[in-house]
Short mmCIF file of C-alpha atoms in Angstrom, two decimals:
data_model
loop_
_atom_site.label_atom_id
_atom_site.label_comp_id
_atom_site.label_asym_id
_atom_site.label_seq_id
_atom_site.Cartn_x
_atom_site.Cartn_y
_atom_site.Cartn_z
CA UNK I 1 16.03 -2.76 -4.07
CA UNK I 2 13.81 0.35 -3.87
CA UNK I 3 15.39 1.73 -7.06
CA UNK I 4 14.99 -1.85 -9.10
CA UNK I 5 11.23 -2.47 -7.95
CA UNK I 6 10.94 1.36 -9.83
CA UNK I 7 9.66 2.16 -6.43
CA UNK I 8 9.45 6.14 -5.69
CA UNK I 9 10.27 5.95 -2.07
CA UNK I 10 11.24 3.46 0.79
CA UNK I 11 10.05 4.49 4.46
CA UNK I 12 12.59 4.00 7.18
CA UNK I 13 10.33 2.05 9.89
CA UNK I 14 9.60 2.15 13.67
CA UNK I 15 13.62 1.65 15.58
CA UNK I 16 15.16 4.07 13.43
CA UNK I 17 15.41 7.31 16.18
CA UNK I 18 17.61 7.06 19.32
CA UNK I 19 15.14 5.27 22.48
CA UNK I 20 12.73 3.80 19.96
CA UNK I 21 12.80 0.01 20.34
CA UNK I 22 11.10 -1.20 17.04
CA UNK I 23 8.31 -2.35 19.12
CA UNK I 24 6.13 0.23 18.62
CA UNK I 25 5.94 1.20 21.92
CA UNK I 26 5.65 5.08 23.07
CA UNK I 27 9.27 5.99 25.19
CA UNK I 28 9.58 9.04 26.84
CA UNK I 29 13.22 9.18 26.68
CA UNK I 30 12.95 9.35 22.50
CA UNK I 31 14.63 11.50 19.96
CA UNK I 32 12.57 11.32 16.93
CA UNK I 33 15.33 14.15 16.07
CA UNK I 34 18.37 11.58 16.29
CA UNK I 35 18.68 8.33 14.12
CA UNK I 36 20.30 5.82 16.41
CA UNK I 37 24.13 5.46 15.70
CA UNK I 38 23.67 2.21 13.42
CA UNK I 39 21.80 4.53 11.13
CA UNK I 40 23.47 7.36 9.33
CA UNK I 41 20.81 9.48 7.79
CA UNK I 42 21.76 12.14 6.15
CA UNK I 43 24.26 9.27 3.68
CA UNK I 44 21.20 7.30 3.44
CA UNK I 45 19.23 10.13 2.09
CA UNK I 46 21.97 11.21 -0.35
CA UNK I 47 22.13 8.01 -1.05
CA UNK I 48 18.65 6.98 -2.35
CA UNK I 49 18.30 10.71 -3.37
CA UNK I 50 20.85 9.72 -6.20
CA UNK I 51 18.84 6.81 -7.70
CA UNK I 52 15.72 8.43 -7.69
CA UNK I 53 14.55 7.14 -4.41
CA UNK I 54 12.72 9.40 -1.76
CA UNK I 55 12.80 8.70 2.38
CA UNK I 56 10.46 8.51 4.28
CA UNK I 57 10.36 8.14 7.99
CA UNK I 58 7.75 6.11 10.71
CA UNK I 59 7.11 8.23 13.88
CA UNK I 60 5.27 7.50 17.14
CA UNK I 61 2.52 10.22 17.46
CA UNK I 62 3.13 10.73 20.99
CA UNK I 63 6.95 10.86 20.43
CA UNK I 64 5.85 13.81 17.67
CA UNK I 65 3.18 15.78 19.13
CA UNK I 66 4.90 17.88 21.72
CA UNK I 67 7.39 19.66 18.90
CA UNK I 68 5.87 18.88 15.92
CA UNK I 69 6.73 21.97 13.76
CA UNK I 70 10.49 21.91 15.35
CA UNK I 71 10.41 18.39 14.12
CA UNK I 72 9.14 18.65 10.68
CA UNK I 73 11.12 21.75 9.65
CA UNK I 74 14.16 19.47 10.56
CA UNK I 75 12.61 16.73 8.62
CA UNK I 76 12.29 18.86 5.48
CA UNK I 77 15.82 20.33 6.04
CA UNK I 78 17.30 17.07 5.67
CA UNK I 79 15.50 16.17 2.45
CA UNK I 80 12.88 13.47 3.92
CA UNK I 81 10.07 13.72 1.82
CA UNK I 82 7.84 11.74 4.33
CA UNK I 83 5.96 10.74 7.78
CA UNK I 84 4.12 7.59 8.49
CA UNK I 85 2.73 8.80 12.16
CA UNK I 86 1.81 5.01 14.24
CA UNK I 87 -0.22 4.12 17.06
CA UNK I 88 -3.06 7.16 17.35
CA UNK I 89 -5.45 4.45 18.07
CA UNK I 90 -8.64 6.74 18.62
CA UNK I 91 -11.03 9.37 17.36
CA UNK I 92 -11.66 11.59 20.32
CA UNK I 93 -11.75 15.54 20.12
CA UNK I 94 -7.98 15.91 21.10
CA UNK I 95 -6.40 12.92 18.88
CA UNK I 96 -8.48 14.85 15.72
CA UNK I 97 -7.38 18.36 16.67
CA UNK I 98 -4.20 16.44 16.23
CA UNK I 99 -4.82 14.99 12.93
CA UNK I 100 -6.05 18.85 11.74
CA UNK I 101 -2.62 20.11 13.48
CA UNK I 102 -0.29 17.73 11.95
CA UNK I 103 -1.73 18.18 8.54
CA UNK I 104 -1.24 21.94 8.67
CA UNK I 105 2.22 21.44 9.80
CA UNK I 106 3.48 18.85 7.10
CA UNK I 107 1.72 20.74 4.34
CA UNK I 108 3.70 23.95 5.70
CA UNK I 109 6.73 21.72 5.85
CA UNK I 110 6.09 20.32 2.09
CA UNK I 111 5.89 16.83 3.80
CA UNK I 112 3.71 14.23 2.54
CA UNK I 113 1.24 11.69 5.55
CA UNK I 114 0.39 8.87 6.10
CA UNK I 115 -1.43 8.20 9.16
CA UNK I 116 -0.90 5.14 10.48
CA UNK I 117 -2.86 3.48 13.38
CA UNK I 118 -5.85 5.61 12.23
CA UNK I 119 -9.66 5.78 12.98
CA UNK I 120 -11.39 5.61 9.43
CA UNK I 121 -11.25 8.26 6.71
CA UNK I 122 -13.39 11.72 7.22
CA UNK I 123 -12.40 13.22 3.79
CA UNK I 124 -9.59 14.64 5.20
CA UNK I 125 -7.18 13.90 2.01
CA UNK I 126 -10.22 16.61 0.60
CA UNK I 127 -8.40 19.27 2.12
CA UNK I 128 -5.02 18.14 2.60
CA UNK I 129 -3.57 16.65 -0.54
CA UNK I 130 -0.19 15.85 0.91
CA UNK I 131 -2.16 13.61 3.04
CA UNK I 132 -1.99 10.38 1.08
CA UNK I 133 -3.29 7.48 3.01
CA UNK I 134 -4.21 6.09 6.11
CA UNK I 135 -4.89 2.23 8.21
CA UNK I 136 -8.50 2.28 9.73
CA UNK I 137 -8.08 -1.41 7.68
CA UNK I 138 -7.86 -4.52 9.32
CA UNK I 139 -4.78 -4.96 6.79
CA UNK I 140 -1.47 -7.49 5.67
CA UNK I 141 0.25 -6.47 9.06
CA UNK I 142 -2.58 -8.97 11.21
CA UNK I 143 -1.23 -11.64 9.09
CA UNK I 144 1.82 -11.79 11.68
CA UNK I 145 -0.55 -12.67 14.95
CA UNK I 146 -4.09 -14.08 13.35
CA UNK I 147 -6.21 -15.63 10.76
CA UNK I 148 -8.64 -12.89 10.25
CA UNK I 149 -6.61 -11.93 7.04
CA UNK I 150 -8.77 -14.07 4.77
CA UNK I 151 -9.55 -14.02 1.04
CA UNK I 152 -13.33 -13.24 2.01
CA UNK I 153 -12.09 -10.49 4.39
CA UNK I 154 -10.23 -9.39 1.23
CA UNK I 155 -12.68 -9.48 -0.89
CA UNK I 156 -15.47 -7.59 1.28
CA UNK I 157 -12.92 -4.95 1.88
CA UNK I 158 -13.62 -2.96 -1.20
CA UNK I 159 -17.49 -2.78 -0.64
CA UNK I 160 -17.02 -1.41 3.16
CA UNK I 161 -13.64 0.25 4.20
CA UNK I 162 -12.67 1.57 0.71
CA UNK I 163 -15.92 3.65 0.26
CA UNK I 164 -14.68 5.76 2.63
CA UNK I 165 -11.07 6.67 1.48
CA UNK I 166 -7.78 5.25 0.82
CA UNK I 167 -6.35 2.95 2.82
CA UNK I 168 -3.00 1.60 3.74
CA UNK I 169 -3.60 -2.56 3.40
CA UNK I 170 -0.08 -2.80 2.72
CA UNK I 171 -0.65 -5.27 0.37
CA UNK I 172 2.11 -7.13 -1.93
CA UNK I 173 3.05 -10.10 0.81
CA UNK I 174 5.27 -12.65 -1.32
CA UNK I 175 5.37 -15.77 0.88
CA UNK I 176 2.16 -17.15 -0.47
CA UNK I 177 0.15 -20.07 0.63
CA UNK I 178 -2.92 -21.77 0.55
CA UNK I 179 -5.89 -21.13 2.83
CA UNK I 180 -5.21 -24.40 4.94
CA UNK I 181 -1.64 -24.06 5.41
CA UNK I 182 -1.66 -20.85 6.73
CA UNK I 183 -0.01 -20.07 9.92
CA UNK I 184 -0.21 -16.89 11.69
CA UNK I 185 4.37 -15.97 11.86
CA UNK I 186 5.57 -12.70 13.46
CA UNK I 187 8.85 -13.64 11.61
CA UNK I 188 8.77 -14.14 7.68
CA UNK I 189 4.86 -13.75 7.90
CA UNK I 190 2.84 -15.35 5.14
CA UNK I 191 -0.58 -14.38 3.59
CA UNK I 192 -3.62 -16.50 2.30
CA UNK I 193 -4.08 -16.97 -1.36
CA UNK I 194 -2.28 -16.52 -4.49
CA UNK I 195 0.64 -14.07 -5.15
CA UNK I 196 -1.37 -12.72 -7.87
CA UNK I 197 -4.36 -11.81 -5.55
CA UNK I 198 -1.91 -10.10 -3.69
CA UNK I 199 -1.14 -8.26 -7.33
CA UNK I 200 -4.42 -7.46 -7.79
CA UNK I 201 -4.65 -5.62 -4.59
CA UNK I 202 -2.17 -2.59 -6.18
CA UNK I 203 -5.27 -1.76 -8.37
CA UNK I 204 -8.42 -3.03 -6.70
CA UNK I 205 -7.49 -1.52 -3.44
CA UNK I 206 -7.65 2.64 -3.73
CA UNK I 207 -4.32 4.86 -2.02
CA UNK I 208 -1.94 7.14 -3.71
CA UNK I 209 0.47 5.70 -1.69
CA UNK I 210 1.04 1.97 -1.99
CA UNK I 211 2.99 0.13 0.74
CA UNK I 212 4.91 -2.96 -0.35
CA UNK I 213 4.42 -5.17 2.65
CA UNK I 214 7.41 -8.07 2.10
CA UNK I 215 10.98 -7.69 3.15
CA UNK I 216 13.20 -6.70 0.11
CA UNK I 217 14.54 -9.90 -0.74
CA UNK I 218 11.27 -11.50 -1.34
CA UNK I 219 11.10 -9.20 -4.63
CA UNK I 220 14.65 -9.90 -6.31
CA UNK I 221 13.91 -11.56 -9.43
CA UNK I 222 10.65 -13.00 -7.80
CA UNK I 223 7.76 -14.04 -10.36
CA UNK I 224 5.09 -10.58 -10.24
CA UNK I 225 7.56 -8.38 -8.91
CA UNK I 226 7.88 -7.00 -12.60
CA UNK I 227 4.29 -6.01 -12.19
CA UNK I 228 4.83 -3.62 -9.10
CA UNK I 229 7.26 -2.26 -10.91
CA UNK I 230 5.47 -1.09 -13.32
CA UNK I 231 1.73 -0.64 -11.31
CA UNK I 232 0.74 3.23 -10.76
CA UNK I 233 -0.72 4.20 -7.23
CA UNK I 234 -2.86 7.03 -8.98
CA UNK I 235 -5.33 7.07 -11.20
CA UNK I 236 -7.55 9.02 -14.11
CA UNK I 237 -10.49 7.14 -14.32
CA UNK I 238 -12.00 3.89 -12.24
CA UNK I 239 -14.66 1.47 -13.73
CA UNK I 240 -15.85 -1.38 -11.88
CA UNK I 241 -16.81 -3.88 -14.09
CA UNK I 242 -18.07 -6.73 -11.54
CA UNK I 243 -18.26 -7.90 -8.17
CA UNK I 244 -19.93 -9.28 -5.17
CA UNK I 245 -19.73 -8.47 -1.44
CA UNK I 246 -17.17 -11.13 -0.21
CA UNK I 247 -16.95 -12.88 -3.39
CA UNK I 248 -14.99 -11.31 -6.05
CA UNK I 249 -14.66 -8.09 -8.53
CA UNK I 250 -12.94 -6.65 -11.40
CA UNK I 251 -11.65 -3.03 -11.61
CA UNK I 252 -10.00 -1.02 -14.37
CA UNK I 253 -7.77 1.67 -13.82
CA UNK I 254 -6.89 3.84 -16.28
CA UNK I 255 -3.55 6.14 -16.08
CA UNK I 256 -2.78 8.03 -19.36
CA UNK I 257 -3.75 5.68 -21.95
CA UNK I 258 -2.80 2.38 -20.38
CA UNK I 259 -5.28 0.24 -18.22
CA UNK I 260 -5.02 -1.90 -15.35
CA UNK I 261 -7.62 -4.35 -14.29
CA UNK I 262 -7.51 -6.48 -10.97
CA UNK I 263 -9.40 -9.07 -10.14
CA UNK I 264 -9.50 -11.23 -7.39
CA UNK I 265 -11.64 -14.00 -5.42
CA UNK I 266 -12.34 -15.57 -2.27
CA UNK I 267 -11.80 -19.48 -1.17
CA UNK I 268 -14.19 -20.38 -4.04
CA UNK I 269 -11.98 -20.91 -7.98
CA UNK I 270 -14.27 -18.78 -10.58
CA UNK I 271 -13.90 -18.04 -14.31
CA UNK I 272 -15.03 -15.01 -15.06
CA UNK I 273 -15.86 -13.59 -18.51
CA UNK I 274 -15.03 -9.72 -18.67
CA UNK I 275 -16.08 -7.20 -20.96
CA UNK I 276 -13.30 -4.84 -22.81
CA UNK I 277 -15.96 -2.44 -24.29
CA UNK I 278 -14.81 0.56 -22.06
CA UNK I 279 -11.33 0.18 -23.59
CA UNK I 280 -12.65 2.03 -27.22
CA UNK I 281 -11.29 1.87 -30.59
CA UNK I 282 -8.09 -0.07 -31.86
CA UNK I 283 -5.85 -2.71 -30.90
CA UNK I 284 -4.80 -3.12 -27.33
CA UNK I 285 -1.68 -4.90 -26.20
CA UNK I 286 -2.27 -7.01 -23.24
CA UNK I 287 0.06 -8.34 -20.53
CA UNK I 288 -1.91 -10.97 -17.83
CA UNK I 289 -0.07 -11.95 -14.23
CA UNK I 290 -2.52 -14.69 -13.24
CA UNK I 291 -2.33 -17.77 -10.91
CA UNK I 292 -0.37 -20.81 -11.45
CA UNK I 293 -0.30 -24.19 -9.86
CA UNK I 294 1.42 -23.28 -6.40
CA UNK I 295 0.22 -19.98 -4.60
CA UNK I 296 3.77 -18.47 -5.25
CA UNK I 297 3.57 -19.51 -9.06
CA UNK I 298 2.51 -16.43 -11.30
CA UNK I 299 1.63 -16.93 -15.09
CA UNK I 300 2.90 -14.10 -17.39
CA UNK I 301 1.05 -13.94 -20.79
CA UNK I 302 0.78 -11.52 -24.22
CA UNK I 303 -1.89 -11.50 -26.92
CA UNK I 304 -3.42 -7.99 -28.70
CA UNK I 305 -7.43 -7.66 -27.88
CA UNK I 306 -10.11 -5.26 -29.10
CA UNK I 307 -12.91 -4.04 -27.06
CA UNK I 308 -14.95 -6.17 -29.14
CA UNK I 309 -13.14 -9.19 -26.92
CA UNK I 310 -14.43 -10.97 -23.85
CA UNK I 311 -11.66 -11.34 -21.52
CA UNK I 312 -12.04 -14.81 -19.79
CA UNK I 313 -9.62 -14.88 -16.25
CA UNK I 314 -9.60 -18.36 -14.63
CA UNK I 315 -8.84 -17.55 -11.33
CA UNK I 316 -7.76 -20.17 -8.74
CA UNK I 317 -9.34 -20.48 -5.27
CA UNK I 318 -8.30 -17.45 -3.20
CA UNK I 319 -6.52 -16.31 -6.42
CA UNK I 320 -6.48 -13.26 -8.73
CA UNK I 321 -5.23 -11.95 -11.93
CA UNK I 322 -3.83 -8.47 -13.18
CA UNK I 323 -3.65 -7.32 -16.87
CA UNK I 324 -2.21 -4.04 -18.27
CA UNK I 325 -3.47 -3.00 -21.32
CA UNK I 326 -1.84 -0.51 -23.67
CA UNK I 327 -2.93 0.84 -27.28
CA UNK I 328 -0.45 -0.31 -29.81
CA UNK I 329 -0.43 2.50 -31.87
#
């Protein structure tokens, strides 16, 4: 699925080392050396090696910390090209010493981060570049146990939390539904609004590493998915071309010469009328995900525009809309 979605990696989660009980719970007693017999590894690795597909792996911090460079010189022996390090929780002289460590290590290791279970970005990713991402984001994953995840929370994300670094939403949840029929599911766990706010989120929402939240399934010939195949997670040049705390905004992402804008809004439907005048000269050819009449539906249009055009997106309530434009000539 990882090599259909055009997706660069696929992270091996927490249960995948022998005495770790996928319940993200610190055990003494665990490997983080041995993958549990269910798991063969090093045919997994081979495996997505061969379709272009790089593995990464979820670790427990405590499970780590005691032979970290052991650890990660195995890690890069075997070919992972990743750690997503859980459950630090705090921001206390030792657990940053830690972060400082563990970045040293990976970096020596040629192993890419992302810190998981995080306080909030210091400019950290400054120094370290392997270091990708990080939580410190009331994110997707709250979805499963409460009903904080709202479009509003969404929406006031990029004015707060993002300002300070990337951060690892995990966005891309499939199963959507409207605001009012939301229930909070550790199993098959749904999100608020639109599937194309949920698109929206690969641009609006800054990290060089993009999670996809859903189970694999939920992508195979699923309306949007074509979208985050094609979506990059890094960028030459950002403008924000509207916006409100809490309310909505439009961003445009530019990598080489194609551009992405995202926008999304709350609980409250808006049409809003963007300007293309940072797109320059020529004709631009212009692909639009945008909302449909059920939360799961996703509209997929063409048309050539000029930065002479307004672009008008109708966006439904706790919706959103994604459009990559690319010069025809």
């Amino acid at each position: 699925h990882a090599a259909a979605l055009k997706l660069e990696y696929m992270l091996i989660d927490d249960g995948w080392y022998v005495g770790n009980q996928g319940n993200g719970r610190y055990s003494a007693e665990a490997d983080i050396t041995r993958a549990i017999p269910q798991l063969d590894l090093p045919m997994l690795i081979d495996h997505a090696r061969q379709r272009g597909v790089g593995i990464w792996v979820w670790a427990h911090w405590r499970s780590l910390e005691p032979r970290m460079d052991a650890v990660f010189a195995q890690y890069q022996a075997m070919g992972i090209k990743g750690v997503k390090v859980d459950f630090m929780d705090r921001d206390d002289q030792q657990m940053v010493a830690f972060f400082h460590r563990l970045m040293h290590s990976a970096a020596a290791h040629q192993l890419m981060v992302n810190m998981h279970g995080a306080y909030r970005p210091t400019g950290l990713n400054r120094t370290w570049p392997n270091y990708l991402t990080q939580e410190g984001v009331l994110g997707a994953e709250n979805n499963k146990w409460s009903r904080r995840i709202t479009p509003t929370h969404n929406l006031t994300l990029p004015f707060t939390r993002m300002l300070t670094g990337p951060m690892d939403y995990t966005p891309g949840g499939f199963r959507n539904v409207a605001v009012g029929a939301f229930e909070p599911a550790f199993v098959a766990p749904r999100v608020m609004g639109t599937r194309a706010h949920q698109l929206a989120m690969f641009v609006v929402y800054e990290s060089p590493l993009q999670m996809v939240a859903d189970s694999p399934d939920m992508y195979v010939d699923a309306d949007g998915a074509d979208f985050i195949a094609d979506v990059p997670a890094s960028w030459d040049e950002t403008r924000v071309l509207a916006g409100a705390i809490g309310e909505h905004i439009v961003i445009a992402r530019r990598k080489g010469k194609d551009w992405y804008l995202g926008a999304m809004t709350n609980e409250q439907a808006r049409t809003l009328d963007v300007s293309l005048a940072f797109l320059g000269k020529g004709a631009w050819a212009a692909t639009s995900w945008s909302d449909g009449d059920a939360p799961t539906d996703v509209l997929r249009t063409q048309r050539v525009l000029a930065s002479s055009d307004k672009l008008t997106l109708a966006l439904k309530a706790s919706g959103g809309a994604v459009v990559k434009l690319s010069p025809t000539e």
